[in-house]
Amino acid sequence: MKFSRLTKPELEKILQNANFTKDEEEIFKDLSRGISEKEISLRHFISVSTVERRTRRIKEKIKRLNRSEK
């Protein structure tokens, strides 16, 4: 999933309904701007593996959100 390809309404809908933690929300916003996981780790002073783990959780929450809408 390429977060940077989402439209503004799609991003807003996800942010409102996915129940992200504050950290997940910040990472989701960075990913949607096309920022790499390595750069995100540097910006937030966390390891790349932490960013990868949070990105997996973000994707899982978005999948659940999409399933619940069907």
mmCIF file of C-alpha atoms in Angstrom:
data_model
loop_
_atom_site.group_PDB
_atom_site.id
_atom_site.type_symbol
_atom_site.label_atom_id
_atom_site.label_comp_id
_atom_site.label_asym_id
_atom_site.label_seq_id
_atom_site.Cartn_x
_atom_site.Cartn_y
_atom_site.Cartn_z
ATOM 1 C CA MET A 1 0.000 0.000 0.000
ATOM 2 C CA LYS A 2 1.394 3.345 -1.055
ATOM 3 C CA PHE A 3 0.165 5.846 1.492
ATOM 4 C CA SER A 4 1.446 8.745 -0.596
ATOM 5 C CA ARG A 5 -1.085 7.882 -3.331
ATOM 6 C CA LEU A 6 -4.111 8.325 -1.080
ATOM 7 C CA THR A 7 -6.305 11.335 -1.734
ATOM 8 C CA LYS A 8 -6.860 13.961 0.948
ATOM 9 C CA PRO A 9 -10.441 12.741 1.643
ATOM 10 C CA GLU A 10 -9.154 9.151 1.945
ATOM 11 C CA LEU A 11 -6.436 10.254 4.370
ATOM 12 C CA GLU A 12 -8.900 12.210 6.487
ATOM 13 C CA LYS A 13 -11.334 9.296 6.556
ATOM 14 C CA ILE A 14 -8.605 6.918 7.693
ATOM 15 C CA LEU A 15 -7.378 9.333 10.375
ATOM 16 C CA GLN A 16 -10.893 9.773 11.729
ATOM 17 C CA ASN A 17 -11.862 6.099 11.778
ATOM 18 C CA ALA A 18 -8.802 3.869 12.163
ATOM 19 C CA ASN A 19 -8.272 4.474 15.901
ATOM 20 C CA PHE A 20 -4.537 5.093 15.571
ATOM 21 C CA THR A 21 -2.405 5.757 18.600
ATOM 22 C CA LYS A 22 -0.700 9.162 18.603
ATOM 23 C CA ASP A 23 2.556 7.535 17.423
ATOM 24 C CA GLU A 24 0.807 5.610 14.653
ATOM 25 C CA GLU A 25 -0.961 8.763 13.515
ATOM 26 C CA GLU A 26 2.314 10.676 13.231
ATOM 27 C CA ILE A 27 3.954 7.838 11.302
ATOM 28 C CA PHE A 28 0.917 7.504 9.021
ATOM 29 C CA LYS A 29 1.070 11.233 8.239
ATOM 30 C CA ASP A 30 4.794 10.983 7.445
ATOM 31 C CA LEU A 31 4.253 7.927 5.237
ATOM 32 C CA SER A 32 1.449 9.719 3.396
ATOM 33 C CA ARG A 33 3.913 12.525 2.630
ATOM 34 C CA GLY A 34 6.251 9.976 1.040
ATOM 35 C CA ILE A 35 8.837 10.030 3.824
ATOM 36 C CA SER A 36 10.879 6.829 4.087
ATOM 37 C CA GLU A 37 10.824 4.593 7.150
ATOM 38 C CA LYS A 38 14.499 5.376 7.749
ATOM 39 C CA GLU A 39 13.848 9.118 7.697
ATOM 40 C CA ILE A 40 10.837 8.667 9.993
ATOM 41 C CA SER A 41 13.013 6.791 12.465
ATOM 42 C CA LEU A 42 15.467 9.691 12.498
ATOM 43 C CA ARG A 43 12.711 12.315 12.879
ATOM 44 C CA HIS A 44 11.058 10.514 15.798
ATOM 45 C CA PHE A 45 14.234 9.174 17.448
ATOM 46 C CA ILE A 46 13.112 5.548 17.179
ATOM 47 C CA SER A 47 14.601 2.520 15.450
ATOM 48 C CA VAL A 48 13.700 1.534 11.907
ATOM 49 C CA SER A 49 12.336 -1.761 13.247
ATOM 50 C CA THR A 50 9.942 0.200 15.490
ATOM 51 C CA VAL A 51 8.756 2.187 12.487
ATOM 52 C CA GLU A 52 8.302 -1.048 10.523
ATOM 53 C CA ARG A 53 6.299 -2.608 13.375
ATOM 54 C CA ARG A 54 4.067 0.455 13.684
ATOM 55 C CA THR A 55 3.618 0.544 9.909
ATOM 56 C CA ARG A 56 2.390 -3.072 10.015
ATOM 57 C CA ARG A 57 -0.114 -2.127 12.738
ATOM 58 C CA ILE A 58 -1.259 0.865 10.692
ATOM 59 C CA LYS A 59 -1.862 -1.369 7.671
ATOM 60 C CA GLU A 60 -3.769 -3.885 9.811
ATOM 61 C CA LYS A 61 -6.018 -1.143 11.180
ATOM 62 C CA ILE A 62 -6.699 0.190 7.685
ATOM 63 C CA LYS A 63 -7.573 -3.320 6.472
ATOM 64 C CA ARG A 64 -10.003 -3.750 9.390
ATOM 65 C CA LEU A 65 -11.512 -0.360 8.624
ATOM 66 C CA ASN A 66 -11.999 -1.300 4.964
ATOM 67 C CA ARG A 67 -13.564 -4.653 5.905
ATOM 68 C CA SER A 68 -15.997 -3.020 8.309
ATOM 69 C CA GLU A 69 -17.212 -0.667 5.562
ATOM 70 C CA LYS A 70 -18.265 -3.496 3.236
#
